[in-house]
Structure formats: structure tokens, C-alpha cells
Short mmCIF file of C-alpha atoms in Angstrom, two decimals:
data_model
loop_
_atom_site.label_atom_id
_atom_site.label_comp_id
_atom_site.label_asym_id
_atom_site.label_seq_id
_atom_site.Cartn_x
_atom_site.Cartn_y
_atom_site.Cartn_z
CA UNK A 1 163.73 54.05 -158.47
CA UNK A 2 163.75 52.82 -162.03
CA UNK A 3 167.10 52.68 -163.70
CA UNK A 4 167.45 54.91 -166.77
CA UNK A 5 165.29 53.52 -169.55
CA UNK A 6 167.04 52.42 -172.70
CA UNK A 7 166.20 54.24 -175.90
CA UNK A 8 163.63 53.16 -178.45
CA UNK A 9 166.27 51.66 -180.77
CA UNK A 10 167.57 49.37 -178.02
CA UNK A 11 164.01 48.51 -176.97
CA UNK A 12 163.15 47.65 -180.58
CA UNK A 13 166.16 45.35 -180.77
CA UNK A 14 164.99 43.65 -177.57
CA UNK A 15 161.49 43.07 -178.91
CA UNK A 16 162.70 41.84 -182.28
CA UNK A 17 164.98 39.38 -180.48
CA UNK A 18 162.06 38.24 -178.33
CA UNK A 19 159.79 37.78 -181.33
CA UNK A 20 162.40 35.82 -183.26
CA UNK A 21 163.47 33.54 -180.39
CA UNK A 22 162.29 29.92 -180.59
CA UNK A 23 160.04 28.40 -177.97
CA UNK A 24 156.72 29.22 -176.31
CA UNK A 25 155.32 29.87 -172.86
CA UNK A 26 153.31 32.25 -170.73
CA UNK A 27 156.22 34.70 -170.64
CA UNK A 28 156.66 34.94 -174.42
CA UNK A 29 155.34 37.44 -176.95
CA UNK A 30 152.91 35.94 -179.46
CA UNK A 31 151.18 37.50 -182.47
CA UNK A 32 147.48 37.09 -181.76
CA UNK A 33 144.16 38.62 -182.91
CA UNK A 34 142.78 41.30 -180.62
CA UNK A 35 139.62 39.89 -178.95
CA UNK A 36 137.24 42.77 -179.75
CA UNK A 37 139.08 43.88 -182.90
CA UNK A 38 140.14 40.67 -184.67
CA UNK A 39 141.12 42.64 -187.77
CA UNK A 40 144.22 43.71 -185.83
CA UNK A 41 146.91 41.30 -184.61
CA UNK A 42 149.31 42.33 -181.87
CA UNK A 43 152.41 40.94 -180.21
CA UNK A 44 151.17 40.39 -176.65
CA UNK A 45 152.35 38.44 -173.63
CA UNK A 46 149.98 35.79 -172.35
CA UNK A 47 151.20 36.75 -168.89
CA UNK A 48 152.73 40.23 -168.99
CA UNK A 49 153.92 40.01 -165.38
CA UNK A 50 155.98 36.89 -166.11
CA UNK A 51 157.37 38.48 -169.26
CA UNK A 52 158.31 41.59 -167.27
CA UNK A 53 160.05 39.54 -164.57
CA UNK A 54 162.07 37.59 -167.12
CA UNK A 55 163.10 40.73 -169.00
CA UNK A 56 164.16 42.47 -165.77
CA UNK A 57 166.20 39.43 -164.76
CA UNK A 58 167.88 39.42 -168.17
CA UNK A 59 168.57 43.18 -168.05
CA UNK A 60 169.73 43.16 -164.43
CA UNK A 61 167.71 46.28 -163.64
CA UNK A 62 164.13 47.44 -163.23
CA UNK A 63 162.12 48.17 -166.35
CA UNK A 64 158.90 50.15 -166.84
CA UNK A 65 155.68 48.12 -166.46
CA UNK A 66 154.88 46.59 -169.88
CA UNK A 67 151.42 48.10 -170.31
CA UNK A 68 151.87 47.68 -174.07
CA UNK A 69 152.11 43.86 -173.69
CA UNK A 70 148.41 43.63 -172.79
CA UNK A 71 145.44 44.95 -174.73
CA UNK A 72 143.27 47.33 -172.71
CA UNK A 73 139.52 47.73 -172.82
CA UNK A 74 139.45 51.44 -173.69
CA UNK A 75 141.77 50.94 -176.64
CA UNK A 76 139.76 48.00 -177.92
CA UNK A 77 136.56 50.06 -177.86
CA UNK A 78 138.19 52.99 -179.68
CA UNK A 79 139.73 50.73 -182.32
CA UNK A 80 136.38 49.04 -182.91
CA UNK A 81 134.68 52.41 -183.26
CA UNK A 82 137.20 53.70 -185.79
CA UNK A 83 137.00 50.59 -187.94
CA UNK A 84 133.20 50.70 -187.87
CA UNK A 85 133.16 54.43 -188.73
CA UNK A 86 135.97 54.93 -191.27
CA UNK A 87 134.42 58.22 -192.40
CA UNK A 88 135.75 59.74 -189.16
CA UNK A 89 139.28 58.75 -190.07
CA UNK A 90 139.72 58.61 -193.84
CA UNK A 91 142.21 61.13 -195.17
CA UNK A 92 142.87 62.68 -191.76
CA UNK A 93 145.93 63.17 -189.54
CA UNK A 94 145.54 61.06 -186.41
CA UNK A 95 147.40 61.16 -183.10
CA UNK A 96 147.08 58.14 -180.80
CA UNK A 97 148.08 59.44 -177.36
CA UNK A 98 149.57 57.02 -174.81
CA UNK A 99 149.39 54.44 -177.57
CA UNK A 100 150.70 51.37 -175.72
CA UNK A 101 150.64 48.49 -178.18
CA UNK A 102 149.50 50.80 -181.00
CA UNK A 103 146.12 49.10 -181.40
CA UNK A 104 144.14 52.32 -181.96
CA UNK A 105 146.78 53.77 -184.24
CA UNK A 106 146.77 50.61 -186.36
CA UNK A 107 142.98 50.67 -186.54
CA UNK A 108 143.14 54.29 -187.73
CA UNK A 109 145.62 53.34 -190.44
CA UNK A 110 143.42 50.44 -191.55
CA UNK A 111 140.44 52.82 -191.65
CA UNK A 112 142.21 55.03 -194.17
CA UNK A 113 143.95 57.79 -192.21
CA UNK A 114 146.36 59.90 -194.24
CA UNK A 115 148.91 59.96 -191.42
CA UNK A 116 149.01 58.24 -188.04
CA UNK A 117 151.35 59.12 -185.18
CA UNK A 118 151.41 56.91 -182.08
CA UNK A 119 152.96 58.51 -179.01
CA UNK A 120 154.04 56.95 -175.71
CA UNK A 121 156.56 57.79 -172.99
CA UNK A 122 157.80 54.17 -172.73
CA UNK A 123 160.49 53.27 -175.30
CA UNK A 124 159.25 49.68 -175.26
CA UNK A 125 155.77 50.87 -176.22
CA UNK A 126 157.28 52.92 -179.04
CA UNK A 127 159.07 49.77 -180.19
CA UNK A 128 155.88 47.70 -179.83
CA UNK A 129 154.01 50.12 -182.09
CA UNK A 130 156.70 49.59 -184.73
CA UNK A 131 156.59 45.79 -184.72
CA UNK A 132 152.80 45.68 -184.46
CA UNK A 133 152.34 48.11 -187.36
CA UNK A 134 154.68 45.97 -189.45
CA UNK A 135 152.71 42.85 -188.55
CA UNK A 136 149.51 44.53 -189.78
CA UNK A 137 151.14 45.96 -192.93
CA UNK A 138 150.29 49.58 -192.16
CA UNK A 139 152.32 52.75 -191.80
CA UNK A 140 152.38 54.30 -188.32
CA UNK A 141 154.95 56.79 -187.06
CA UNK A 142 155.94 55.84 -183.51
CA UNK A 143 157.14 58.72 -181.38
CA UNK A 144 158.38 58.87 -177.80
CA UNK A 145 158.23 61.64 -175.23
CA UNK A 146 155.71 63.39 -173.01
CA UNK A 147 153.45 65.67 -175.07
CA UNK A 148 151.10 66.81 -172.34
CA UNK A 149 152.77 70.17 -171.70
CA UNK A 150 152.86 71.05 -175.40
CA UNK A 151 150.30 72.45 -177.82
CA UNK A 152 148.99 69.81 -180.24
CA UNK A 153 149.45 70.90 -183.85
CA UNK A 154 148.85 69.18 -187.16
CA UNK A 155 146.21 66.86 -185.71
CA UNK A 156 142.73 66.33 -187.15
CA UNK A 157 141.70 63.49 -184.84
CA UNK A 158 143.14 62.75 -181.40
CA UNK A 159 142.33 59.34 -179.90
CA UNK A 160 143.17 58.23 -176.37
CA UNK A 161 142.22 54.97 -174.71
CA UNK A 162 142.51 54.23 -170.97
CA UNK A 163 144.36 57.48 -170.30
CA UNK A 164 142.42 58.65 -167.20
CA UNK A 165 143.49 55.86 -164.88
CA UNK A 166 144.63 58.15 -162.07
CA UNK A 167 143.58 61.52 -160.68
CA UNK A 168 147.01 63.01 -161.27
CA UNK A 169 147.18 61.90 -164.89
CA UNK A 170 143.65 63.16 -165.55
CA UNK A 171 144.69 66.57 -164.21
CA UNK A 172 147.40 66.73 -166.91
CA UNK A 173 145.59 64.89 -169.69
CA UNK A 174 142.34 66.85 -169.77
CA UNK A 175 143.91 70.28 -170.39
CA UNK A 176 145.90 68.78 -173.28
CA UNK A 177 142.70 67.36 -174.76
CA UNK A 178 141.06 70.75 -174.36
CA UNK A 179 143.89 72.42 -176.24
CA UNK A 180 143.60 69.87 -179.04
CA UNK A 181 139.86 70.48 -179.34
CA UNK A 182 140.33 74.25 -179.19
CA UNK A 183 142.83 73.94 -182.05
CA UNK A 184 140.16 72.24 -184.17
CA UNK A 185 140.88 68.55 -183.65
CA UNK A 186 138.17 66.00 -183.01
CA UNK A 187 138.84 64.15 -179.73
CA UNK A 188 137.68 60.63 -178.87
CA UNK A 189 138.23 58.92 -175.53
CA UNK A 190 137.82 55.25 -174.70
CA UNK A 191 137.11 54.90 -170.98
CA UNK A 192 136.10 51.83 -168.94
CA UNK A 193 134.77 53.86 -166.02
CA UNK A 194 137.88 54.38 -163.92
CA UNK A 195 136.23 57.32 -162.14
CA UNK A 196 138.34 60.27 -163.33
CA UNK A 197 136.14 61.75 -166.05
CA UNK A 198 135.01 65.35 -165.54
CA UNK A 199 131.32 65.72 -164.64
CA UNK A 200 129.10 66.52 -167.62
CA UNK A 201 130.02 67.73 -171.07
CA UNK A 202 130.86 64.28 -172.43
CA UNK A 203 128.77 62.87 -175.24
CA UNK A 204 128.64 59.07 -175.40
CA UNK A 205 129.02 58.05 -179.02
CA UNK A 206 129.32 54.29 -178.42
CA UNK A 207 128.95 51.83 -175.56
CA UNK A 208 130.51 48.36 -175.80
CA UNK A 209 130.85 45.24 -173.66
CA UNK A 210 134.56 44.58 -174.23
CA UNK A 211 136.34 41.31 -173.40
CA UNK A 212 138.71 41.78 -170.49
CA UNK A 213 142.30 40.83 -171.12
CA UNK A 214 144.28 43.18 -168.89
CA UNK A 215 145.93 41.76 -165.76
CA UNK A 216 144.22 41.65 -162.35
CA UNK A 217 140.66 42.07 -163.60
CA UNK A 218 138.34 39.23 -162.64
CA UNK A 219 135.34 39.96 -164.87
CA UNK A 220 135.16 38.60 -168.43
CA UNK A 221 133.60 41.80 -169.84
CA UNK A 222 133.97 45.50 -169.12
CA UNK A 223 131.50 48.16 -170.18
CA UNK A 224 133.45 50.77 -172.13
CA UNK A 225 132.23 54.08 -173.47
CA UNK A 226 133.61 55.99 -176.42
CA UNK A 227 133.18 59.65 -175.57
CA UNK A 228 133.40 62.86 -177.49
CA UNK A 229 134.26 65.61 -174.98
CA UNK A 230 132.72 69.04 -175.29
CA UNK A 231 135.82 71.24 -175.77
CA UNK A 232 134.52 74.08 -173.62
CA UNK A 233 134.25 71.74 -170.64
CA UNK A 234 137.61 70.04 -171.04
CA UNK A 235 139.32 72.48 -168.71
CA UNK A 236 141.48 71.71 -165.73
CA UNK A 237 140.01 68.86 -163.72
CA UNK A 238 140.77 69.22 -160.00
#
């Protein structure tokens, strides 16, 4: 089992120390342009697995997988779509669910959102959102915790990239998205075809060949769709 995860403040201190440390290497965090969204720069690990191993060795305990230290195809597609369609974002309250590095949240802020909240269950992801937003000179509220059993309120646009990567998560995620849509929010998904989308009721609003950067994928491009779910069909997915 994982040891208890440190809080976001401690995780932020860890990341700030990592960013400020001298030296370079595959296991270091570097501020780099996002391949498909070069307007946004992120602190990423060239090899997230090596970074993870070094951080666990330093901490003397297991840590959550650093999904935030790589940039994922679904998030890249969503961020590209928001920046290319700022009318969808300008002046609105945006929630980036399972935000990871904060790429989509940062894109929403750059596109003119009135308020952006980036949520993730991993304190290191919450910390990564903070440092990445600072690097891009935008305001994003980073918030931890699991929201999926709650009712989304105060959200005009909900964005979620690469969130249906398992059957179990899809079974929890889709009802939450339905509740957001039923409450009046627009919902946009970025999905690289992981096989857990509900059948039908999903309008494709964009289709991109996105450069692959995530670990353990051996193709240079992934086809990613940005989807607008039909709220009435976003019910429980068995």
C-alpha cells in the first residue's frame, strides 16, 4: 500500500526545491513548451519514471505515480481547442477535473476565463498546477480532493482530459459529468480512444493528431477527439 500522501503544501515545497536545484538529467523537472500547445510551458520530467524512483528513494516511502509530470494527449487536445475557440471560455467559470499538470486550466486562463479551478486528488498534481500557472503568468486556483461524489456548482464550463482510462473510473466519472451538464454547465472531454466512452450521444467537436509524450506509448501521434456529451445520455455507464 501507499504510505500516507503528504499534503499539498509539503508537495509544493518539494517541487519548488526540485525546480530550483542545479543540474540536469532525465530525472529532473524542466520548463518546456507543450508539443501541441506551445503557448503553454510546463514543468515536466523527461523521464517521469526515473524522477518518480529518485523521489521515492529520497522520501523513503512510496509516492503516487507522477501523472502530472507528463503531458497527456487528451489534455493537449482540449487545451488546443480552448485556445483556438476563446469564445467558449471568455468570462466563464471553468473547472478542470483531474487536472494533472494543469495544462487545460492554464489554457482556459489564457483564453480569458473569469475564474479557473484545477482539481486533482494527488497533492503533487495540485502543487504542479501552482508552479505551472506561475510559470505562465496566469491565475488558477488549485484544489485537492475527490469531487466525483459531489454536485458540481458554480461551474460554467467543465473540462476533463484523459479521465476515462479505466472502466471503474468511467463508472464514477460519467455520472458526475451528467450532473454538471444537468446543472447547466458545458462539458468537454478530451479522449484518445481508451475504450470507456458510453455508446452514442457524444458529439465530436474536434479531432486532432496529437504528439505522443506519455510513457510507454510507442507511436509518435495519437488521434484524439474533443467531445461534447449529450447530457441526457451521460448516465451511469456499466
